Amino acid sequence: MYLTEEGYIVPCIPMGSTEAGKHHFPNIWDTSLSDAIKDSFYMSFIDTRLRTYFDAHPECAACEYRNRCGGGCRGNAVSTGGIMGRDEKSCAFFKGGFYERTKVLLRELGVSLEREV
């Protein structure tokens, strides 16, 4: 949870940095914190499951990176595709080979990857 300087209760800092993001969420000046987290768009949004996202984006559901990416960062996506949009930066990271290159680089640097990331 992040509270913007204008009083919006948003899931993360990037979500609060765009007009499109923060105005979907409750404002502490209009509602109490307890009401905001009990019954609001905020709670339903942070409880959104991947299957809901994948239902809206079948191309993501079919992607080989779907379980690593999960549609990417909602904060990035909201500025270009709406609150449930696709994070194009995550697509570029995975589909552009940067994920694999990062793993190789970490191994070359001697970073132990106990669990495959």
Coordinates of C-alpha atoms in Angstrom, one line a residue:
M1 CA 0.0 0.0 0.0
Y2 CA 1.2 3.5 -0.9
L3 CA -0.4 6.8 0.0
T4 CA 0.2 9.5 -2.5
E5 CA 0.8 13.1 -1.6
E6 CA -2.8 13.8 -2.7
G7 CA -4.2 11.1 -0.4
Y8 CA -4.8 8.3 -2.9
I9 CA -4.4 4.8 -1.5
V10 CA -2.7 2.9 -4.3
P11 CA -1.1 -0.6 -4.5
C12 CA 2.4 0.7 -5.4
I13 CA 4.4 3.9 -6.1
P14 CA 4.3 3.5 -9.9
M15 CA 0.5 3.3 -9.8
G16 CA 0.3 6.6 -7.9
S17 CA 2.5 8.4 -10.3
T18 CA 0.0 8.5 -13.1
E19 CA -3.4 10.2 -13.2
A20 CA -4.9 7.1 -14.9
G21 CA -3.7 5.0 -12.0
K22 CA -4.5 6.9 -8.9
H23 CA -8.0 8.0 -9.7
H24 CA -9.2 4.4 -9.7
F25 CA -8.5 4.2 -6.0
P26 CA -10.0 5.6 -2.8
N27 CA -8.7 8.9 -1.4
I28 CA -8.0 9.2 2.3
W29 CA -9.7 12.6 2.4
D30 CA -13.0 11.1 1.2
T31 CA -13.0 7.8 3.1
S32 CA -11.4 6.3 6.2
L33 CA -8.5 3.9 5.8
S34 CA -10.5 1.1 7.3
D35 CA -13.4 1.6 4.8
A36 CA -10.9 1.9 2.0
I37 CA -9.4 -1.5 2.6
K38 CA -12.7 -3.2 3.5
D39 CA -14.8 -2.4 0.5
S40 CA -13.2 -0.7 -2.4
F41 CA -11.7 -1.0 -5.8
Y42 CA -8.3 -1.1 -4.1
M43 CA -9.0 -4.5 -2.4
S44 CA -10.6 -6.1 -5.4
F45 CA -7.7 -4.9 -7.6
I46 CA -4.9 -6.2 -5.3
D47 CA -6.8 -9.5 -5.1
T48 CA -7.1 -9.9 -8.8
R49 CA -5.9 -13.4 -9.9
L50 CA -3.8 -14.1 -13.0
R51 CA -6.6 -16.1 -14.5
T52 CA -8.7 -12.9 -14.6
Y53 CA -5.9 -11.1 -16.3
F54 CA -5.4 -14.0 -18.8
D55 CA -9.1 -14.1 -19.6
A56 CA -8.8 -10.4 -20.7
H57 CA -5.5 -11.1 -22.5
P58 CA -5.5 -14.4 -24.3
E59 CA -2.2 -13.5 -26.1
C60 CA -0.6 -13.3 -22.6
A61 CA -2.2 -16.6 -21.5
A62 CA -0.6 -18.3 -24.5
C63 CA 2.8 -16.8 -23.9
E64 CA 5.7 -19.0 -22.7
Y65 CA 6.6 -16.4 -20.1
R66 CA 3.1 -16.0 -18.6
N67 CA 4.0 -17.4 -15.2
R68 CA 7.1 -15.3 -14.9
C69 CA 5.7 -12.1 -16.3
G70 CA 2.0 -12.3 -15.2
G71 CA 1.2 -9.3 -17.5
G72 CA 4.0 -7.2 -16.0
C73 CA 3.7 -4.2 -13.7
R74 CA 0.3 -2.7 -13.4
G75 CA 1.8 0.7 -12.7
N76 CA 3.6 0.6 -16.1
A77 CA 0.5 -0.8 -17.9
V78 CA -2.0 1.7 -16.6
S79 CA -0.2 4.6 -18.4
T80 CA -0.6 2.9 -21.8
G81 CA -3.3 0.3 -21.7
G82 CA -5.6 1.0 -18.8
I83 CA -5.8 -0.5 -15.3
M84 CA -5.7 -4.1 -16.7
G85 CA -3.6 -3.3 -19.7
R86 CA -0.5 -5.2 -20.8
D87 CA 3.0 -4.0 -19.6
E88 CA 4.8 -3.7 -22.9
K89 CA 8.2 -3.2 -21.1
S90 CA 7.8 -6.7 -19.5
C91 CA 7.0 -8.2 -22.9
A92 CA 10.2 -6.6 -24.3
F93 CA 12.2 -7.9 -21.4
F94 CA 11.1 -11.5 -21.7
K95 CA 10.5 -11.8 -25.5
G96 CA 13.6 -9.7 -26.3
G97 CA 15.9 -12.2 -24.5
F98 CA 16.9 -10.0 -21.6
Y99 CA 15.6 -12.5 -19.1
E100 CA 17.9 -15.2 -20.4
R101 CA 20.8 -12.9 -20.7
T102 CA 20.4 -11.7 -17.2
K103 CA 20.5 -15.2 -15.9
V104 CA 23.7 -15.9 -17.9
L105 CA 25.3 -12.7 -16.6
L106 CA 24.4 -13.6 -13.0
R107 CA 26.0 -17.0 -13.3
E108 CA 29.1 -15.5 -14.9
L109 CA 29.3 -13.1 -11.9
G110 CA 29.2 -16.1 -9.6
V111 CA 25.7 -15.3 -8.2
S112 CA 24.1 -18.5 -7.0
L113 CA 20.7 -19.1 -8.4
E114 CA 19.4 -21.5 -5.8
R115 CA 16.0 -21.4 -7.2
E116 CA 15.6 -20.8 -10.9
V117 CA 14.2 -17.3 -11.5

